[in-house]
Short mmCIF file of C-alpha atoms and ligand atoms in Angstrom, two decimals:
data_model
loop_
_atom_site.label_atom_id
_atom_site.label_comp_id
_atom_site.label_asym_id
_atom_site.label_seq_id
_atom_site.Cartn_x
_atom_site.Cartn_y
_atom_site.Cartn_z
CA UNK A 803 -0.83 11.88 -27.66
CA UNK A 804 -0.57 14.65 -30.02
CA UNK A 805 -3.20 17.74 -31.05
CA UNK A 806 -3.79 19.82 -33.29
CA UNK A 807 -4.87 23.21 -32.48
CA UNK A 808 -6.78 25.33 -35.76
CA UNK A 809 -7.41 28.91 -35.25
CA UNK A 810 -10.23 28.96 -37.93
CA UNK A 811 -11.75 31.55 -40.27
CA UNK A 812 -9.15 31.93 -42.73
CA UNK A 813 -9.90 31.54 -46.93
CA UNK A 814 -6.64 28.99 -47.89
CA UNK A 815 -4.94 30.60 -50.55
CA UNK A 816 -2.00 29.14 -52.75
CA UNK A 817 -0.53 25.74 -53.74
CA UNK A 818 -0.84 22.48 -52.44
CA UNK A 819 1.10 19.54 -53.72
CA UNK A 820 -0.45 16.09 -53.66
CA UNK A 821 1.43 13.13 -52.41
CA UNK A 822 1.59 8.98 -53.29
CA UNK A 823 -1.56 7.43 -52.79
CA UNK A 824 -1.63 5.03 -49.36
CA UNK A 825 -3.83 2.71 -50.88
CA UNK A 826 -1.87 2.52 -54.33
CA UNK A 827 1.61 1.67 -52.12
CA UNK A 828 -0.21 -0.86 -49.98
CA UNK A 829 -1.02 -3.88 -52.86
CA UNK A 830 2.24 -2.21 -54.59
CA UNK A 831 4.87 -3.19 -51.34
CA UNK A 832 3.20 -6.25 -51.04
CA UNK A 833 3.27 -7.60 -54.22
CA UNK A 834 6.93 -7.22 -54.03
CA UNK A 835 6.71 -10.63 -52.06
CA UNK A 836 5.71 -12.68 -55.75
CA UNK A 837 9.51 -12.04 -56.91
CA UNK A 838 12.87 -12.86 -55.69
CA UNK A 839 14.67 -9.24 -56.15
CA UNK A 840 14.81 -5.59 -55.46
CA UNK A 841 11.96 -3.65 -57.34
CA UNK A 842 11.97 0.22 -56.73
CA UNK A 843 9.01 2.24 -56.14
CA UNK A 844 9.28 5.97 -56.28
CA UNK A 845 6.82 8.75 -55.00
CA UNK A 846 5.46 7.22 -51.39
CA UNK A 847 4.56 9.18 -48.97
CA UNK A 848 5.92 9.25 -45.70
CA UNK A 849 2.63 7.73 -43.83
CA UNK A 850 2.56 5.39 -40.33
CA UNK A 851 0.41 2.75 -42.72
CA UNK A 852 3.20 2.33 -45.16
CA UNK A 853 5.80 2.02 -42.36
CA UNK A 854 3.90 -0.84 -40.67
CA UNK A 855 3.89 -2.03 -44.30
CA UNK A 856 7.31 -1.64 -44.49
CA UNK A 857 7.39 -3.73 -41.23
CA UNK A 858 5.21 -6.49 -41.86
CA UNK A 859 7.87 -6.95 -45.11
CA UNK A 860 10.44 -7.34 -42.93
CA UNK A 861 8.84 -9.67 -40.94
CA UNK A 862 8.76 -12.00 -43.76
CA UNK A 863 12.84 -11.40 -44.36
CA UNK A 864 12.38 -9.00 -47.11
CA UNK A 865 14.65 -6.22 -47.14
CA UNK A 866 13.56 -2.43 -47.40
CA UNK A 867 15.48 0.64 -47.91
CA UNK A 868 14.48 4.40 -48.97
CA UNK A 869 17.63 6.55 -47.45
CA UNK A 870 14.99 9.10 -46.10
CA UNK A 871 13.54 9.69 -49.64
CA UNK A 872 10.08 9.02 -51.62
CA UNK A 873 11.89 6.19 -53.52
CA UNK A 874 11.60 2.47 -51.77
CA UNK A 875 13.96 -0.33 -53.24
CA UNK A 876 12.20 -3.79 -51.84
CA UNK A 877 13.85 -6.95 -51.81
CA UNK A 878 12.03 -10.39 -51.35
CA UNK A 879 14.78 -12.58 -52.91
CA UNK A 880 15.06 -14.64 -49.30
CA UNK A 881 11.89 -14.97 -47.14
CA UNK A 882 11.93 -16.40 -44.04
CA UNK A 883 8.61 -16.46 -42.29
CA UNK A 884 5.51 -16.37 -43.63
CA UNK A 885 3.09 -15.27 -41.06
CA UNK A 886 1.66 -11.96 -40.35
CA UNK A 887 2.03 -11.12 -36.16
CA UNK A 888 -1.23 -9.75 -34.57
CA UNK A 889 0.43 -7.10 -33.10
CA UNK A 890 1.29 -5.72 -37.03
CA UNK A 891 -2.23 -6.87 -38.53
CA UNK A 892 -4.31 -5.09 -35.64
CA UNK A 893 -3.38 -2.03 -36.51
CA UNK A 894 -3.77 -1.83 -40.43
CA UNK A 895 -6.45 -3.87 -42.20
CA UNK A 896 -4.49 -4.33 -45.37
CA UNK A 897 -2.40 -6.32 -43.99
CA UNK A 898 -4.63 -8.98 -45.88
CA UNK A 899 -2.92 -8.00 -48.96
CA UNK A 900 0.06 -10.07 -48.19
CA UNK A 901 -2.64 -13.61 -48.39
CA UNK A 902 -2.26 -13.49 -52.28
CA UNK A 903 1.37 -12.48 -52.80
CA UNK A 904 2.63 -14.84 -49.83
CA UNK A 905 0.67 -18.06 -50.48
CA UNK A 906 1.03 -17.31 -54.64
CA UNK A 907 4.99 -17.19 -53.96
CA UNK A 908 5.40 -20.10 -51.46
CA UNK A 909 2.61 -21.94 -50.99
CA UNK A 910 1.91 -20.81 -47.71
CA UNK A 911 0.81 -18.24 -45.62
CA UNK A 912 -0.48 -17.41 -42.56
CA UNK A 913 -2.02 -14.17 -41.55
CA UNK A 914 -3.80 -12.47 -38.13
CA UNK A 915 -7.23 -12.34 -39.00
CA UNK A 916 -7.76 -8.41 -39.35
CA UNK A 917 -10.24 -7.98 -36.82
CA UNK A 918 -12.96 -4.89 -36.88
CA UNK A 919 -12.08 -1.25 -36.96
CA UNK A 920 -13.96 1.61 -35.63
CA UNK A 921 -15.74 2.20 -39.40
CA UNK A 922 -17.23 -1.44 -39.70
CA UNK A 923 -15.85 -4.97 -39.11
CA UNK A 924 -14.00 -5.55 -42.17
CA UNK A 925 -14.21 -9.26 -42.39
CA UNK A 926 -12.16 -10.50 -45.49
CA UNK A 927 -14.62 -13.96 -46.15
CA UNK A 928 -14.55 -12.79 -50.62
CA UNK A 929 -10.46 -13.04 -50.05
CA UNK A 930 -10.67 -16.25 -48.87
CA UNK A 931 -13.51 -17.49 -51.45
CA UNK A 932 -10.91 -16.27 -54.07
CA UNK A 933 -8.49 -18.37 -52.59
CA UNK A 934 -10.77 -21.58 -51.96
CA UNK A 935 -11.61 -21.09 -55.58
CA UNK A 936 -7.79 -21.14 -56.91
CA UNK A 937 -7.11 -24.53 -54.93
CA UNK A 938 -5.76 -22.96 -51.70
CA UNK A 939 -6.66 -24.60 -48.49
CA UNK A 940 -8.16 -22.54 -45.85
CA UNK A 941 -7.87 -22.80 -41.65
CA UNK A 942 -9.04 -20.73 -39.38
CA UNK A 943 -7.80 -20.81 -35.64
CA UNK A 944 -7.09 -18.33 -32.99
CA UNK A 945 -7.52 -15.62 -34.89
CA UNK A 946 -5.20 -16.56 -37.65
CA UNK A 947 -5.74 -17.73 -41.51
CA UNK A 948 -3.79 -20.79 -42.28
CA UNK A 949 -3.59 -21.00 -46.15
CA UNK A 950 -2.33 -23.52 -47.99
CA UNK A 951 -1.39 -25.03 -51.68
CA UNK A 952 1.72 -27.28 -51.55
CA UNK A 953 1.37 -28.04 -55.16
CA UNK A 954 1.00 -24.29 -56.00
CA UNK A 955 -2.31 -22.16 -57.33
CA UNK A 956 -4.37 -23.51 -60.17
CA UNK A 957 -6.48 -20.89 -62.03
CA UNK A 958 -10.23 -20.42 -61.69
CA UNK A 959 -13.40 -18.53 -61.98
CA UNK A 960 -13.62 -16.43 -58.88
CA UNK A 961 -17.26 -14.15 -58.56
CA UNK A 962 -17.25 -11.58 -55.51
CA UNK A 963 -20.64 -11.77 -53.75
CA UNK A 964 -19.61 -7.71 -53.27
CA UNK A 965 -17.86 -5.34 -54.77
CA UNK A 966 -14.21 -5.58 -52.61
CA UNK A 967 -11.49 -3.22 -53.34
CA UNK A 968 -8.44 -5.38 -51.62
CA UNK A 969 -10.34 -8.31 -52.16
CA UNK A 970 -9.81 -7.93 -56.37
CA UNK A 971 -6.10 -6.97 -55.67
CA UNK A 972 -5.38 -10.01 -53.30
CA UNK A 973 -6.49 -12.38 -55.87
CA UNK A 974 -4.99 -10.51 -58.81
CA UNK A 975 -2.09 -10.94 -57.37
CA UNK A 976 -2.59 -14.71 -56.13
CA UNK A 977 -3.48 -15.19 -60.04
CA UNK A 978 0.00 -14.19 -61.26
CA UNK A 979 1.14 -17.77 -60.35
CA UNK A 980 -1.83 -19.95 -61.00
CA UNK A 981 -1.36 -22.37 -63.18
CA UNK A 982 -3.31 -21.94 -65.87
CA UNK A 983 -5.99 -19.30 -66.43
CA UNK A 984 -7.90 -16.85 -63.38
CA UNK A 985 -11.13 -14.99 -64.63
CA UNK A 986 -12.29 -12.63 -61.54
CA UNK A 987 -15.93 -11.13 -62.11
CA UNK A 988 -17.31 -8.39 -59.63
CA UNK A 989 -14.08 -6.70 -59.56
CA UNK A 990 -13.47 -3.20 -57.89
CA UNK A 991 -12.77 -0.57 -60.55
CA UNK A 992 -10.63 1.77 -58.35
CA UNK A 993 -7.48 3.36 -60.01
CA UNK A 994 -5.78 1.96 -57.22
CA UNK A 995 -5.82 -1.41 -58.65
CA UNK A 996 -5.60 -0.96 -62.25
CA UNK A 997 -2.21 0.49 -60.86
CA UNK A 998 -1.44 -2.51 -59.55
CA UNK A 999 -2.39 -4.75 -62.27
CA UNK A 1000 -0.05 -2.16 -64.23
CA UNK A 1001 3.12 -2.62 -62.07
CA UNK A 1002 2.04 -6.84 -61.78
CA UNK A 1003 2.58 -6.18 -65.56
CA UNK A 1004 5.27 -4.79 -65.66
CA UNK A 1005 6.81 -7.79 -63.46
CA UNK A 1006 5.92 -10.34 -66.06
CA UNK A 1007 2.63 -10.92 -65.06
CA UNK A 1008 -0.45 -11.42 -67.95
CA UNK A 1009 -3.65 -9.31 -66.71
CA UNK A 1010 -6.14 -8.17 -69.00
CA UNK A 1011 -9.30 -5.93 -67.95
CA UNK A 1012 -8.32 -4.24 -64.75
CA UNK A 1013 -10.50 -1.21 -64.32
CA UNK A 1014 -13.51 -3.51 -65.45
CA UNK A 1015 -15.09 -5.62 -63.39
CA UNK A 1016 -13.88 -8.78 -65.26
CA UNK A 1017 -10.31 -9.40 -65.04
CA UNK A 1018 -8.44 -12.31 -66.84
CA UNK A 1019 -5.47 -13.70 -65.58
CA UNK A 1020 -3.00 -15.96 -67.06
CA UNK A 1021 -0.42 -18.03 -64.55
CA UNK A 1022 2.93 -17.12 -65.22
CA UNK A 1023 5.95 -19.49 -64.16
CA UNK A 1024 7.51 -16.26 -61.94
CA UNK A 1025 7.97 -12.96 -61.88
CA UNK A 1026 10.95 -10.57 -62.24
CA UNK A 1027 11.40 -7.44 -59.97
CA UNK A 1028 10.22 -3.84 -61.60
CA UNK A 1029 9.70 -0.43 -60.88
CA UNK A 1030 6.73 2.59 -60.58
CA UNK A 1031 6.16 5.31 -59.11
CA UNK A 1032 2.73 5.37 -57.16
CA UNK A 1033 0.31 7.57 -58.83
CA UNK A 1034 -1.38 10.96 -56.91
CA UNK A 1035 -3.36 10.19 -53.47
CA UNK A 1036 -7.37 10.84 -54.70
CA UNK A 1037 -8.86 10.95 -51.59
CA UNK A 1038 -6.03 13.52 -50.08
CA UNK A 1039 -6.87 15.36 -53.47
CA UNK A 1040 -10.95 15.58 -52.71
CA UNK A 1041 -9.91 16.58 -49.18
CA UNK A 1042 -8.06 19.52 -50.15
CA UNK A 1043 -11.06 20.35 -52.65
CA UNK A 1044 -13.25 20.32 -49.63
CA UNK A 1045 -10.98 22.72 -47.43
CA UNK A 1046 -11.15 25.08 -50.50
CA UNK A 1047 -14.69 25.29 -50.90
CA UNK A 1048 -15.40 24.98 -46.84
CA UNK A 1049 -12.79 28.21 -46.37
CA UNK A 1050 -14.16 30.18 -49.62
CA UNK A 1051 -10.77 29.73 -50.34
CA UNK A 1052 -8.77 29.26 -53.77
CA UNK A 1053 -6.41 26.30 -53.60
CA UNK A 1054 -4.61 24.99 -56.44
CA UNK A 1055 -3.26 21.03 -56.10
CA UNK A 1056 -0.55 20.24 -58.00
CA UNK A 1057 0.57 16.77 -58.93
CA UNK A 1058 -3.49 15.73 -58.93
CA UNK A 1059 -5.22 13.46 -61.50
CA UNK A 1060 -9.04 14.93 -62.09
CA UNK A 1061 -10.01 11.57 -63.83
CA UNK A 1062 -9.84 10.18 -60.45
CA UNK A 1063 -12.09 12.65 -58.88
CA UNK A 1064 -14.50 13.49 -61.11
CA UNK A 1065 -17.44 12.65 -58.87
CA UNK A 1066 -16.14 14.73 -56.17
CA UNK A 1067 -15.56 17.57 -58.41
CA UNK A 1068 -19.29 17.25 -59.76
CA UNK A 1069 -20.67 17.10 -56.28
CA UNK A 1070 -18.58 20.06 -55.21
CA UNK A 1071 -19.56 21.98 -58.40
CA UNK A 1072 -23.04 21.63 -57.71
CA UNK A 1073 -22.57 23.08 -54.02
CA UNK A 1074 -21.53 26.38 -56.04
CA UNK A 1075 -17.70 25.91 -56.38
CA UNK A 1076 -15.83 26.68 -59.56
CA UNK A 1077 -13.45 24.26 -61.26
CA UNK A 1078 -10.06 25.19 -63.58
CA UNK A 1079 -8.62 21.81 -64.29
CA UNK A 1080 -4.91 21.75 -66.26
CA UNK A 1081 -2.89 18.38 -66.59
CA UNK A 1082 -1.68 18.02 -63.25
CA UNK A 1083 -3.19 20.17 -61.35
CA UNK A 1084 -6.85 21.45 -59.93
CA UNK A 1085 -7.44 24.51 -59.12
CA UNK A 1086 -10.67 24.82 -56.98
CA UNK A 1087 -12.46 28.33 -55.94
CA UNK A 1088 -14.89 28.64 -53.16
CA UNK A 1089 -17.56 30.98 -53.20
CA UNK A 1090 -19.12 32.33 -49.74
CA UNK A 1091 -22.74 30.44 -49.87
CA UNK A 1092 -22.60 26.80 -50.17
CA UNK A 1093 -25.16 25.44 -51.61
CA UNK A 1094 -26.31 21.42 -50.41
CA UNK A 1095 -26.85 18.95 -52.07
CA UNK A 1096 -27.08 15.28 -51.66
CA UNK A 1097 -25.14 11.93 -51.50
CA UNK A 1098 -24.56 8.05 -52.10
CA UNK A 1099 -21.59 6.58 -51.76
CA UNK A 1100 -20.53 3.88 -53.53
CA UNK A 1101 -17.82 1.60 -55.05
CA UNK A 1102 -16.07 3.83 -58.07
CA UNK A 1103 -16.73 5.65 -60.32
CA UNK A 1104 -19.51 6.21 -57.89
CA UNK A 1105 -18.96 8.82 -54.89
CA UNK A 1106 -16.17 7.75 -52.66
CA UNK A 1107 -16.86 6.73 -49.05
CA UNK A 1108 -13.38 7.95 -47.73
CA UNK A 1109 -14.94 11.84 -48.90
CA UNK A 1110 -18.30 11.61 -46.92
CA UNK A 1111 -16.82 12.36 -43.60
CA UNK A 1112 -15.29 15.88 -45.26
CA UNK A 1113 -18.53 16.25 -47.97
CA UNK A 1114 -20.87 16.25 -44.58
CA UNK A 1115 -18.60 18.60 -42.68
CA UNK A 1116 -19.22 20.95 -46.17
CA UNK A 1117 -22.78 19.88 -45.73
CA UNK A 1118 -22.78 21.55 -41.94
CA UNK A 1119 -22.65 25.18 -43.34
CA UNK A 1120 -24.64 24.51 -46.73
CA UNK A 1121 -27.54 26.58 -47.34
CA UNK A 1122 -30.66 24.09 -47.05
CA UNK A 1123 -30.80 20.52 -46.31
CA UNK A 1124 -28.28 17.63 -47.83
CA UNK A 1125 -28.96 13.87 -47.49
CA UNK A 1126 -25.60 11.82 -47.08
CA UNK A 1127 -26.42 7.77 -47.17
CA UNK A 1128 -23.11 5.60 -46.71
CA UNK A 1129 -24.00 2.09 -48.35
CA UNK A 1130 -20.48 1.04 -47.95
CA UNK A 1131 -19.47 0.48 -43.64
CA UNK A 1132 -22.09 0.12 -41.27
CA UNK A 1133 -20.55 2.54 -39.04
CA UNK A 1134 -19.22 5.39 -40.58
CA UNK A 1135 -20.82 8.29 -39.04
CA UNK A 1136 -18.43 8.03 -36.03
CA UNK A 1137 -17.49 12.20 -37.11
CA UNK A 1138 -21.24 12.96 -36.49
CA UNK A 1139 -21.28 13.19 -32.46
CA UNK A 1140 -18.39 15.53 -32.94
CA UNK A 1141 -19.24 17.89 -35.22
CA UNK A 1142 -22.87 18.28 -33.44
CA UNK A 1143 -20.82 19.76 -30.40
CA UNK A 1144 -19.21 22.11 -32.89
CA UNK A 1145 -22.94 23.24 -33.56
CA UNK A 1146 -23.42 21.21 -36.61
CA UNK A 1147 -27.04 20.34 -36.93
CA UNK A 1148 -27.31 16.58 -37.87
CA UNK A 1149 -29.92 13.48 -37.55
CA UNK A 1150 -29.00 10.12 -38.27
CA UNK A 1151 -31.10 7.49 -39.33
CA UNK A 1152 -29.80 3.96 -39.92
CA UNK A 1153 -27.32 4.36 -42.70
CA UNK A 1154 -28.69 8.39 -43.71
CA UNK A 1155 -27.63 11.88 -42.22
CA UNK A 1156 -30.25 14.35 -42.41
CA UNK A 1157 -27.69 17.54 -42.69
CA UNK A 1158 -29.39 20.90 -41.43
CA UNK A 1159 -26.92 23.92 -42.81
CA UNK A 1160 -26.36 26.54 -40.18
CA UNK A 1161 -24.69 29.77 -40.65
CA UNK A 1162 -21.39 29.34 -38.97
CA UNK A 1163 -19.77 25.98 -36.28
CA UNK A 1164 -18.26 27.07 -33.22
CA UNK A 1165 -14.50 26.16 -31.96
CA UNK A 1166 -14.41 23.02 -29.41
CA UNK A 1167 -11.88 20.39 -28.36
CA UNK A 1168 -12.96 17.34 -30.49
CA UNK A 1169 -11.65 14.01 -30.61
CA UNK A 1170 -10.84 12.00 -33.91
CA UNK A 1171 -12.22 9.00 -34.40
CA UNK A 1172 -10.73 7.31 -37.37
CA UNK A 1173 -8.94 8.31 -40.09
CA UNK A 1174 -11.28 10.22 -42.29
CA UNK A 1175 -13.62 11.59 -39.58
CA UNK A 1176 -10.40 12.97 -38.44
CA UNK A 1177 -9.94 14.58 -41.67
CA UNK A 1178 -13.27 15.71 -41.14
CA UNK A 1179 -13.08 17.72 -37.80
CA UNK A 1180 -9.73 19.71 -39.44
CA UNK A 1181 -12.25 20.98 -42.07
CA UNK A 1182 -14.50 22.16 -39.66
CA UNK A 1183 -11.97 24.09 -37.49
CA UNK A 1184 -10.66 25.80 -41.04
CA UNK A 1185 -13.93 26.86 -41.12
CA UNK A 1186 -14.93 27.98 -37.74
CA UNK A 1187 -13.42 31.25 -36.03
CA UNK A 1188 -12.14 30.45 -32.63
CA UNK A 1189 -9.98 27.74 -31.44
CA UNK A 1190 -10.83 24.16 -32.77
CA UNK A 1191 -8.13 21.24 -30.67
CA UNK A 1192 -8.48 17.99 -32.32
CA UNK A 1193 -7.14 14.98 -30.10
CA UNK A 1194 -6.30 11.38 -30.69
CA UNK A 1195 -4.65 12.68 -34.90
CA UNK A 1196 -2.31 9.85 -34.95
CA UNK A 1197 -5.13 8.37 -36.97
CA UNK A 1198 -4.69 11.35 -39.33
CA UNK A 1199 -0.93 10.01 -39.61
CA UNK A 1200 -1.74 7.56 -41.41
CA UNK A 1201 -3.09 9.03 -44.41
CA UNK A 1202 -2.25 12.33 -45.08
CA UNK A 1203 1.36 12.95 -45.15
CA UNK A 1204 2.80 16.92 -43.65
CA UNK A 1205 -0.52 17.91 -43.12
CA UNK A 1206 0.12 20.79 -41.07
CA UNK A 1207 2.63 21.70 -42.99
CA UNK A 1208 0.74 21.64 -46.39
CA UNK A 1209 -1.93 24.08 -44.50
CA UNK A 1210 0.13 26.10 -42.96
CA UNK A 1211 1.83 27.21 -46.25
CA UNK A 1212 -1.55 28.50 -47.97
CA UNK A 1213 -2.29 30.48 -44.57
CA UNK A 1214 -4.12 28.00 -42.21
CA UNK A 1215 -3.67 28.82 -38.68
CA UNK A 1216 -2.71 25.23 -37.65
CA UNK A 1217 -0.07 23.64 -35.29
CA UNK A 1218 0.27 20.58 -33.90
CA UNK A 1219 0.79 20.16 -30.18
CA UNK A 1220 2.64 17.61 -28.63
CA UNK A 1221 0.79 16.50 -25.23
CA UNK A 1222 1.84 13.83 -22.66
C1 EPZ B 1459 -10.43 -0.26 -49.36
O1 EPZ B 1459 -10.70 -1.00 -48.20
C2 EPZ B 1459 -9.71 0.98 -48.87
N1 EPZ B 1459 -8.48 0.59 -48.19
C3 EPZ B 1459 -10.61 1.75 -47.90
O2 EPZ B 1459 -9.93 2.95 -47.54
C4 EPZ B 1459 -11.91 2.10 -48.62
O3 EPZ B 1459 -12.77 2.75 -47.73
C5 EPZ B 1459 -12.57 0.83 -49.16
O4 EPZ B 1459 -11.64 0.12 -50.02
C6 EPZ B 1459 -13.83 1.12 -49.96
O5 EPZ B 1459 -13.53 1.97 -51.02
C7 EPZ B 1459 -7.41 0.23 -48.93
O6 EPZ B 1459 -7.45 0.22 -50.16
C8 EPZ B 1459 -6.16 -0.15 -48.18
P1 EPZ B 1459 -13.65 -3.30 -49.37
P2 EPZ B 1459 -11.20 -2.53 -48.33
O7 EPZ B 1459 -13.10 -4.68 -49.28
O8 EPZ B 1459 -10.65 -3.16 -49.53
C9 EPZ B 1459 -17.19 -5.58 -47.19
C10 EPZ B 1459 -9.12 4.60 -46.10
O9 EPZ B 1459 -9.72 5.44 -45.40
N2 EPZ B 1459 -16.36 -6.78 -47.38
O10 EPZ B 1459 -13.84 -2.68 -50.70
O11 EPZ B 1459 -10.95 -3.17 -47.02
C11 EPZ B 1459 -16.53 -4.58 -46.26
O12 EPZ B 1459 -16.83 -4.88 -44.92
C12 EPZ B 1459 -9.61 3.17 -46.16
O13 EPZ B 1459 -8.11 4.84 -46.80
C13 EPZ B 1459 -16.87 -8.02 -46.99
O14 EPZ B 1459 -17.98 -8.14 -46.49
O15 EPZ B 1459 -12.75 -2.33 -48.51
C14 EPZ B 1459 -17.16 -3.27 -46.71
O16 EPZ B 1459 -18.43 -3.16 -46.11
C15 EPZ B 1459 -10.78 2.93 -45.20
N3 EPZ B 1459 -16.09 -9.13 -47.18
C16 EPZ B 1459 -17.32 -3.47 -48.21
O17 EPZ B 1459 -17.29 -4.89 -48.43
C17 EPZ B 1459 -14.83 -9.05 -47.73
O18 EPZ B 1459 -14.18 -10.11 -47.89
C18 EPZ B 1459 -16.22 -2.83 -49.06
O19 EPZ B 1459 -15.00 -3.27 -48.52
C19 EPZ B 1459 -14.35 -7.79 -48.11
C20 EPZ B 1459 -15.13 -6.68 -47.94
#
């Protein structure tokens, strides 16, 4: 398994461009399955999750093809199998987001029930409430989710018990075909699916509200293949912020979109960073105190939970004390254990971290975790002198695409190692 090896220390200076967003290409490739033909989606990064999505496609007999570059052409016209293998769904969560598309397209579908992950256990029980409520008929059995609705989808009134981010773009995306009309209330607000309601629009589909949470739906008779491009990764965005202001460095990322990070930007302004913001691109300055400060995450607008692994590794060498509560997984700290033996001084309690600031971390080896605490530990080996080795960063492959690379070019000392 790979490392990578960060000689720390060093302010980041220069340009960093900001790829696709993972979880924009996810619902976008899988909503490919509601039409028979090739749509073309342009700017994806090259990331493990959106190969396995690519796989899981292909599974079902769709065809994929990118010749090496950014730009995917997907074809659904035949499927052949509509079942998603254990050995796919274990690894990536989302698989769920082929439910809707799958059972909304053939009136069938039957998927590896995702099983936990090291943040939380990710059960998908709103998805399936969605479906109940659109005249789907649900199984459960050795692990699987048998879904069913031989004469088709019928619109509905569908109210998450909690706010679910794949859950709203699963049954968006069942809704297309409904007969009739689908009002969803408790909807996510991310970007990330008014995207997709914007590309389901531009396949035929009628959606109205996405971005609110109440989203109206009416059933359309099919849809015809169309193309985007995926719009800028936020999270890699607020990650790159962070390795600014954790560096006192001066990054500028090209290719972002501030509206989707404006509570990251406000948090990091308030920990003494400064802010130039042009369309397309942030440029973020760190200063050499940090200052703390405190944080909730929550479903957007509110603070992101995908940025408090990085904000707390900030929040290690912040003057003062921060507060960082995560109200979304029950067991996202997993980053905490490791940056402690990096010096970090840190006390958990339930679903709050009591951060400590000291003056500097100290280089370890460190194992990653999951994919944001993995994130997490590269931040705080930019900011550490000494050697920092970070093991197990296949989980950073699957969200943050050349990495290294992107580092490297604004002068991190940072290579990865290939181990046995
Ligand atoms: C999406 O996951 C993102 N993944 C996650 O990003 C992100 O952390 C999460 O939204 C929250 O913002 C993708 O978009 C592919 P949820 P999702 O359904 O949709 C509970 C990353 O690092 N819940 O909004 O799976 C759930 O357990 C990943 O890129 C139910 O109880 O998250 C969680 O506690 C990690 N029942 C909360 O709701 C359900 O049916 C929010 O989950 C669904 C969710």
């Amino acid at each position: 398994m790979d490392k990578i090896e960060i000689e720390g220390g060093i302010p980041l200076v220069g340009e960093i461009p900001i790829s696709g967003s993972k979880n924009s290409v996810l619902p976008i490739f899988t909503a490919c399955l509601l039409t028979a033909g090739s749509c073309k989606i342009s700017n994806v990064p090259d990331l493990v999750d959106i190969r396995t999505t690519c796989l899981l496609l292909e599974v079902f007999g769709a065809s994929v093809d990118h010749d090496n570059s950014s730009t995917y052409t997907i074809d659904c016209s035949k499927l052949t199998s509509f079942e998603a293998p254990y050995n796919l769904v274990k690894t990536m969560r989302a698989s769920c987001l082929t439910l809707g598309p799958l059972v909304a397209r053939s009136g069938k579908a039957k998927v590896s029930l995702p099983g936990g992950c090291a943040i939380g256990e990710r059960p998908i029980d709103q998805h399936l409430k969605g479906l109940k409520a659109l005249g789907a008929e649900i199984n459960l059995s050795h692990g699987y989710v048998e879904i069913e609705a031989k004469r088709g989808l019928t619109g509905g009134q569908v109210s998450f018990d909690l706010t679910t981010v794949t859950g709203t773009m699963n049954i968006m995306m069942a809704a297309t075909l409904a007969k009739g009309e689908t009002v969803i209330k408790n909807c996510a607000l991310e970007p990330e699916v008014e995207a997709l309601a914007k590309f389901l629009n531009k396949m035929g589909a009628k959606i109205e509200g996405a971005g609110t949470n109440i989203i109206h739906i009416q059933g359309v008779n099919s849809l015809f293949p169309a193309e985007t491009s995926i719009i800028p990764d936020r999270i890699e965005t607020g990650t790159y912020m962070v390795a600014a202001a954790i560096t006192s460095g001066d990054l500028s990322l090209t290719g972002a979109n501030v509206k989707h990070v404006n509570e990251i930007s406000d948090c990091l302004i308030k920990c003494g960073c400064q802010l130039d913001v042009k369309v397309g691109r942030i440029r973020i300055i760190g200063q050499d105190e940090i200052r703390s400060t405190n944080i909730v995450t929550s479903p957007y607008p509110g603070f992101p939970t995908d940025m408090q692994a990085q904000m707390m590794t900030l929040m290690t060498l912040a003057q003062g004390t921060s507060v960082i509560k995560e109200t979304i997984f029950e067991n996202r700290f997993m980053h905490v254990a490791e940056l402690r033996r990096m010096g970090a001084n840190i006390l958990i309690s339930g679903n709050s971290a009591t951060v400590h600031g000291v003056n500097h971390l100290s280089g370890a080896q460190v194992m990653a975790t999951d994919l944001r605490a993995s994130a997490s530990l590269i931040l705080a080996g930019l900011a550490t002198r000494g050697v920092t080795t970070v093991s197990r960063v296949y989980h950073l492959d699957r969200g943050y695409e050349n990495l290294v690379r992107k580092l490297r070019a604004v002068g991190a000392k940072i290579k990865r190692v290939s181990s046995p």
